[in-house]
Coordinates of C-alpha atoms in Angstrom, one line a residue:
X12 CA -32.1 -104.2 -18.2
X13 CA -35.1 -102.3 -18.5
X14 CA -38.2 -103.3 -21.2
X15 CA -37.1 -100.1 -22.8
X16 CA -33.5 -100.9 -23.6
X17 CA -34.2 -104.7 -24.8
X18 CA -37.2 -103.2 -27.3
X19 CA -35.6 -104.0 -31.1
X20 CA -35.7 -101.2 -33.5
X21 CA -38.4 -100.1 -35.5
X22 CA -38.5 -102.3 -39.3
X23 CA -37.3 -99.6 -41.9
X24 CA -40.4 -99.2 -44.9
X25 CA -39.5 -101.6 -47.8
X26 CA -38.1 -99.3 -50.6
X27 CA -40.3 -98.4 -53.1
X28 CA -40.2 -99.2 -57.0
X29 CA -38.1 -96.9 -58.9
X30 CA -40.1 -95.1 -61.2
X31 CA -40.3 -96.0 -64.7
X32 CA -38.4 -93.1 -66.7
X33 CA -38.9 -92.2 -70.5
X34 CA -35.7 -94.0 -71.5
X35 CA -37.6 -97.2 -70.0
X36 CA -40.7 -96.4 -72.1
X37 CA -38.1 -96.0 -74.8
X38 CA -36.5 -99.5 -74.0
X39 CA -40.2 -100.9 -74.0
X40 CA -41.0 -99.7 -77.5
X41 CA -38.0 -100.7 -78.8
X42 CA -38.8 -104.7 -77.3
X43 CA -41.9 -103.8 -79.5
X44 CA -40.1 -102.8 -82.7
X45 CA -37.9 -106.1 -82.6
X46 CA -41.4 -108.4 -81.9
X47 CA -42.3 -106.8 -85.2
X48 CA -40.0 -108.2 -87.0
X49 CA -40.8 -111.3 -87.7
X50 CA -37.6 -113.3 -88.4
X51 CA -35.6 -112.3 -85.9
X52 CA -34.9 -113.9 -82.6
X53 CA -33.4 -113.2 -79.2
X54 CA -30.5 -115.6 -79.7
X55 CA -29.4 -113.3 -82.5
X56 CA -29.6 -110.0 -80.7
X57 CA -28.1 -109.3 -77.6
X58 CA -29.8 -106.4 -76.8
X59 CA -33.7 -107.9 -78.3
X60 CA -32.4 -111.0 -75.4
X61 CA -32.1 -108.6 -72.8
X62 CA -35.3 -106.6 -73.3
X63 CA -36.8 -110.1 -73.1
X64 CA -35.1 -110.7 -69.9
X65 CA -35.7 -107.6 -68.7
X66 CA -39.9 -107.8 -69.3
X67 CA -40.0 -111.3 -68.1
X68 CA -38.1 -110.4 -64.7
X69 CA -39.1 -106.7 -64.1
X70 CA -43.7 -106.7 -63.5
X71 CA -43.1 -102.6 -64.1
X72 CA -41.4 -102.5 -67.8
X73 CA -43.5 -105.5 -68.8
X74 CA -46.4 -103.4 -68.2
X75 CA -45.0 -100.4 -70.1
X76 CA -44.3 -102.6 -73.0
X77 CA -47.7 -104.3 -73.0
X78 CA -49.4 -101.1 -73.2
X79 CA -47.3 -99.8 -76.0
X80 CA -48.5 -103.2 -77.8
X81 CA -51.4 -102.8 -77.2
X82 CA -51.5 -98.9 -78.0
X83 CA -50.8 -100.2 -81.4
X84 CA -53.3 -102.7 -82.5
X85 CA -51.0 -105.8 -81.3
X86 CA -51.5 -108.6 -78.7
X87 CA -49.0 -110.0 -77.4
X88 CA -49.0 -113.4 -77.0
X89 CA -45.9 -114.7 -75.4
X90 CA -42.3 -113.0 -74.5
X91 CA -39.9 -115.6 -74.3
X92 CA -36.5 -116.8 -75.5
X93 CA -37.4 -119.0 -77.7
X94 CA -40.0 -116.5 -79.5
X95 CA -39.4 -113.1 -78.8
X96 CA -42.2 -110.8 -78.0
X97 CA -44.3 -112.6 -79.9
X98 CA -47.3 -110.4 -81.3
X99 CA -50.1 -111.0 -83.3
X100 CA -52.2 -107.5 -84.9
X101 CA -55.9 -107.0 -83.7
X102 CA -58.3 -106.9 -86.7
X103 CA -58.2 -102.8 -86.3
X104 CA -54.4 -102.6 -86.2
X105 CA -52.8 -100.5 -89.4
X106 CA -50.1 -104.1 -89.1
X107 CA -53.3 -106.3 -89.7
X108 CA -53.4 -104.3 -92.9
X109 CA -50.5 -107.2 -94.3
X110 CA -52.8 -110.0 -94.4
X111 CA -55.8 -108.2 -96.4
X112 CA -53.2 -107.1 -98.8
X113 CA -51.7 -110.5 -99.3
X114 CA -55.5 -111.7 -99.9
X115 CA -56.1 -109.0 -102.9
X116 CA -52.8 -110.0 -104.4
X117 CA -53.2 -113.6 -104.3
X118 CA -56.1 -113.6 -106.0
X119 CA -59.2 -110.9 -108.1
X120 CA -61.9 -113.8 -107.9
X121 CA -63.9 -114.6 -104.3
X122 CA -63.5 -118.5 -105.4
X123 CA -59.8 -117.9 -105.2
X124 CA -59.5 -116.4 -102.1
X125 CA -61.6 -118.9 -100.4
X126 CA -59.0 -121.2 -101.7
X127 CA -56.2 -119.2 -100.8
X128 CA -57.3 -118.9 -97.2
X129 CA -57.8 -122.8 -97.3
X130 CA -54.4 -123.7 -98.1
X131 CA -53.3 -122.0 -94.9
X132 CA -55.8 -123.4 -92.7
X133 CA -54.7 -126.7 -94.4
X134 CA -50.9 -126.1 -93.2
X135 CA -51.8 -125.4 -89.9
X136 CA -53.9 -128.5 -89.9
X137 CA -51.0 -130.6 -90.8
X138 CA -48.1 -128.8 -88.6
X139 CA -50.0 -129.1 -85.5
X140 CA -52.8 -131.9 -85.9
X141 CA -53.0 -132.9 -82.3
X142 CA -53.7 -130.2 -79.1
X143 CA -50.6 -131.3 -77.4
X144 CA -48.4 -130.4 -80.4
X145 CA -49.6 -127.1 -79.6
X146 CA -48.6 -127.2 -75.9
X147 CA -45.3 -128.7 -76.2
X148 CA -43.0 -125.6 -77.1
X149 CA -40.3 -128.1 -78.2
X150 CA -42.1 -129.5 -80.8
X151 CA -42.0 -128.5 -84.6
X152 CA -44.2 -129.5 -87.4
X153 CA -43.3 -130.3 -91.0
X154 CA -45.0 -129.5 -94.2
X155 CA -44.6 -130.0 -97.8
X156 CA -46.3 -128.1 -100.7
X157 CA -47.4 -131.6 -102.2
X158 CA -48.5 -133.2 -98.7
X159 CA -50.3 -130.1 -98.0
X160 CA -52.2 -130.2 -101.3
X161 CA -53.1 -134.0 -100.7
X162 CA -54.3 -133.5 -98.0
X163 CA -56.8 -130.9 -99.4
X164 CA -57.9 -133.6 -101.8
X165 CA -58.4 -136.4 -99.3
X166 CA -60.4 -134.2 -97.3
X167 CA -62.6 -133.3 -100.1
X168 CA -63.2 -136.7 -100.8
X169 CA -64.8 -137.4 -97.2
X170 CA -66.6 -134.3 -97.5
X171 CA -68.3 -135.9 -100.7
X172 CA -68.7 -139.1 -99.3
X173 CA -70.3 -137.0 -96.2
X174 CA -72.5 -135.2 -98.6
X175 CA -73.8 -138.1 -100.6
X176 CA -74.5 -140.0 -97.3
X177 CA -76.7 -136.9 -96.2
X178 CA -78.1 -136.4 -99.6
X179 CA -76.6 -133.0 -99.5
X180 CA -76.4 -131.1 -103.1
X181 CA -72.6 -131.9 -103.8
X182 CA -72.5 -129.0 -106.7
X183 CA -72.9 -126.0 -105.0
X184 CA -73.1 -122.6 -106.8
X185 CA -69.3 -121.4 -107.6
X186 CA -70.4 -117.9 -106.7
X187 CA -71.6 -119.0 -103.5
X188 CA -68.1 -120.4 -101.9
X189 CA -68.6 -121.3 -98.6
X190 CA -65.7 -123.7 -96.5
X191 CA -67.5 -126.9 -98.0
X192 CA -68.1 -125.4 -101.2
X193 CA -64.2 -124.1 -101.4
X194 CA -63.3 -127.6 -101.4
X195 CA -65.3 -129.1 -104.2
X196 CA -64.0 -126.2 -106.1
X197 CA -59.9 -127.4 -104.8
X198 CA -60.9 -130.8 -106.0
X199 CA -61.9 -129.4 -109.3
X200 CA -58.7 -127.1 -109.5
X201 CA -55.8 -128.1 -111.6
X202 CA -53.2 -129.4 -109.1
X203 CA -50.0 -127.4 -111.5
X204 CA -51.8 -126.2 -114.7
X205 CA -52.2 -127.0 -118.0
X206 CA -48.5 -126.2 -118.9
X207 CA -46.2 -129.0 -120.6
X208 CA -43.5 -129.0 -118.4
X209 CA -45.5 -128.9 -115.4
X210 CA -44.3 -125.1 -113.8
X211 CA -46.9 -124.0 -110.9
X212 CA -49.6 -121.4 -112.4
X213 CA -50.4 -118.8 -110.1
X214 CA -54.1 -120.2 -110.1
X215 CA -53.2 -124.3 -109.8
X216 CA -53.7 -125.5 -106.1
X217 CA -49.9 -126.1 -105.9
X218 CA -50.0 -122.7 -107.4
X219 CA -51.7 -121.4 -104.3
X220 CA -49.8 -123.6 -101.7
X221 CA -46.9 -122.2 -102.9
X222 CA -47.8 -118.9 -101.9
X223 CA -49.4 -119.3 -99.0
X224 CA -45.9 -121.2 -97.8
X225 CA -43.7 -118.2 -99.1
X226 CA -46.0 -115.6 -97.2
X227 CA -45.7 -118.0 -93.9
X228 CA -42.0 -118.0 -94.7
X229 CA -42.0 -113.6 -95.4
X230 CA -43.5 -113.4 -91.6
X231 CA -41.5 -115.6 -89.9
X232 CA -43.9 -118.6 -89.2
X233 CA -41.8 -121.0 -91.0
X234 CA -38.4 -122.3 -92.1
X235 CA -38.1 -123.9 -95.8
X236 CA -35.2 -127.1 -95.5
X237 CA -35.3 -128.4 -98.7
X238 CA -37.6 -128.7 -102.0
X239 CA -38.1 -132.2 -101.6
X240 CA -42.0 -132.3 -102.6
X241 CA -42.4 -129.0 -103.8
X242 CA -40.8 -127.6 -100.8
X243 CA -40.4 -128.7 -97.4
X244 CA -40.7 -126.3 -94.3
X245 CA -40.8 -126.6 -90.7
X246 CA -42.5 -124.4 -88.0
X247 CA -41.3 -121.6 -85.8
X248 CA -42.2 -120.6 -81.8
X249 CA -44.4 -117.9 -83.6
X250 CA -45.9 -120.0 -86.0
X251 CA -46.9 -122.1 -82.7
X252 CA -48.5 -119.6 -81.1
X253 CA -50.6 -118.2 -83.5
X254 CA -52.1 -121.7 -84.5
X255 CA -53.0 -121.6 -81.3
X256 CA -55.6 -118.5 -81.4
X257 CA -56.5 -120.4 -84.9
X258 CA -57.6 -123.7 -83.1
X259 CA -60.4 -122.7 -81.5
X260 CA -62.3 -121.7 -84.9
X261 CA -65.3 -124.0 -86.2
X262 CA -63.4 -124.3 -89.9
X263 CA -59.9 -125.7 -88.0
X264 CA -61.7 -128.1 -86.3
X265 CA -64.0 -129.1 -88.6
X266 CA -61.1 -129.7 -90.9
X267 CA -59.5 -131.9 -88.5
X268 CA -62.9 -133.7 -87.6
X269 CA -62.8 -135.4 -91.0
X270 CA -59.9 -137.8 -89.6
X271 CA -57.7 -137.1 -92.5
X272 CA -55.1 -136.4 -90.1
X273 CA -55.3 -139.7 -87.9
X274 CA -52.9 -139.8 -85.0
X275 CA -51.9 -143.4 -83.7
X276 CA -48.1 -143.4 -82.1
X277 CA -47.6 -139.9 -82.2
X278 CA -46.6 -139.1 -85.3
X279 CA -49.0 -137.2 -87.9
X280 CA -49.5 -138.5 -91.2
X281 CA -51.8 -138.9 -94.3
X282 CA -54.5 -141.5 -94.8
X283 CA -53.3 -144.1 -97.2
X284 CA -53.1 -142.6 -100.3
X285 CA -55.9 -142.3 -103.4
X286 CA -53.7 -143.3 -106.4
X287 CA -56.1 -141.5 -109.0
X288 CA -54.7 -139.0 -111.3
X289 CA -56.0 -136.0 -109.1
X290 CA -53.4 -136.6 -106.6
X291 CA -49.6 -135.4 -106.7
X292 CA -46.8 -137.8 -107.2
X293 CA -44.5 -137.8 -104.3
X294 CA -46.7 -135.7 -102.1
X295 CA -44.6 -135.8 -99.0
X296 CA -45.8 -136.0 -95.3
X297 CA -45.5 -134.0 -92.1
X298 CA -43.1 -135.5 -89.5
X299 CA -42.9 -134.9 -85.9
X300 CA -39.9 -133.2 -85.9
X301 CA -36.8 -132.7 -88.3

């Protein structure tokens, strides 16, 4: 047998990548549509699951579907089962809009919105107060209204006790509401009002908490369970992820600096707490996990 008859025959060209057609460009807008709404999840839509199987298995429509993010003022910070094409709107995005409107309505005074954006960086304190609670995707936090607003008060008191220490000025001017200066006005604040029987004014810190929970709740970040002290919630896989963009800014981690929030076997919790009459009865704690 000659060389020429035992030669093996030539290797066919590996096929190449179908091309992307505008029903897929279709397919990947829609995976974007259902990432925009905020409380649903793959496990309740067939067809959002198989987008999200389909961008997590196919390199071509992920791409596709990245750029339509992207085209509209969202990142896209994790596709997945458990969160859906999770998506988060850059500061120029008409959907970042949402947040600046919440903001106005919350409150007309600068004070107050200073506060307002404290209580949420006090939730996402207490959900996640350790860096591995961030990285392990099967953990969820827990919050309460009340727990969140002690927490608020325990930290201004070591951010007195720091000030006096440094001989800081420890009445700053009210329209001059920096992060530190936000929480001498929170421990001045009212905890529910003035009102006999206790309800939350718009303007009371539980006032405040209470709306920040309800807007957290609105965009799919958390879950209420109960309204065991003033309202209990847990976190979401979306909520997860966006803490984590939060946590690398100098006010989250100065907030958890103060040691409010110590950690010993695990599980978060308050400082023993101050009995004076500042503080709310029954303020509730985070847990680990419901």
């Amino acid at each position: 047998m000659t060389a020429h008859d035992t030669a093996w025959p030539p290797e066919s060209a590996p096929a190449a990548p179908a091309a992307l057609t505008p029903a897929d460009v279709a397919d990947a807008a829609r995976l974007v549509s259902f990432g925009l709404q905020a409380k649903l999840l793959p496990a309740r839509d067939a067809e959002y699951a198989e987008l999200v199987r389909r961008h997590r298995e196919d390199p071509g429509f992920a791409r596709i579907a990245d750029a339509v993010a992207t085209g509209m003022g969202l990142v896209v910070l994790e596709v997945s089962p458990r969160a859906g094409m999770a998506v988060a709107a850059a500061e120029d995005s008409v959907f970042a809009v949402r947040m600046g409107d919440y903001s106005r309505r919350a409150a007309s005074e600068s004070t107050d919105r200073f506060l307002h954006g404290l209580a949420h960086l006090a939730v996402a304190a207490l959900a996640f107060p350790r860096p591995e609670d961030l990285a392990d995707e099967g953990y969820l936090g827990r919050v309460t209204v009340n727990g969140v607003d002690a927490f608020v008060r325990q930290a201004c008191r070591r951010l007195e006790e720091r000030a006096e220490a440094e001989g800081a000025n420890s009445d700053p001017a009210s329209d001059a509401p920096g992060l530190e200066a936000a929480w001498r006005v929170w421990a001045r604040r009212s905890a529910t009002g003035a009102t006999k029987d206790a309800r939350r004014l718009a303007g009371s810190t539980i006032g405040i908490i209470s709306k920040a929970v309800l807007f957290l709740v609105d965009s799919g970040f958390l879950q209420k369970t109960s309204d065991d002290a003033g309202g209990t919630y847990r976190t979401t896989a979306r909520y997860q992820l966006q803490v984590r963009d939060l946590a690398g800014s100098a006010a989250m981690a100065e907030l958890t600096d103060l040691g409010v929030v110590p950690v010993t076997d695990g599980t978060p919790t308050l400082l023993p707490p101050d009995h004076s009459d500042d503080l709310v009865a029954d303020a509730g704690l985070p847990f680990h996990s419901l």
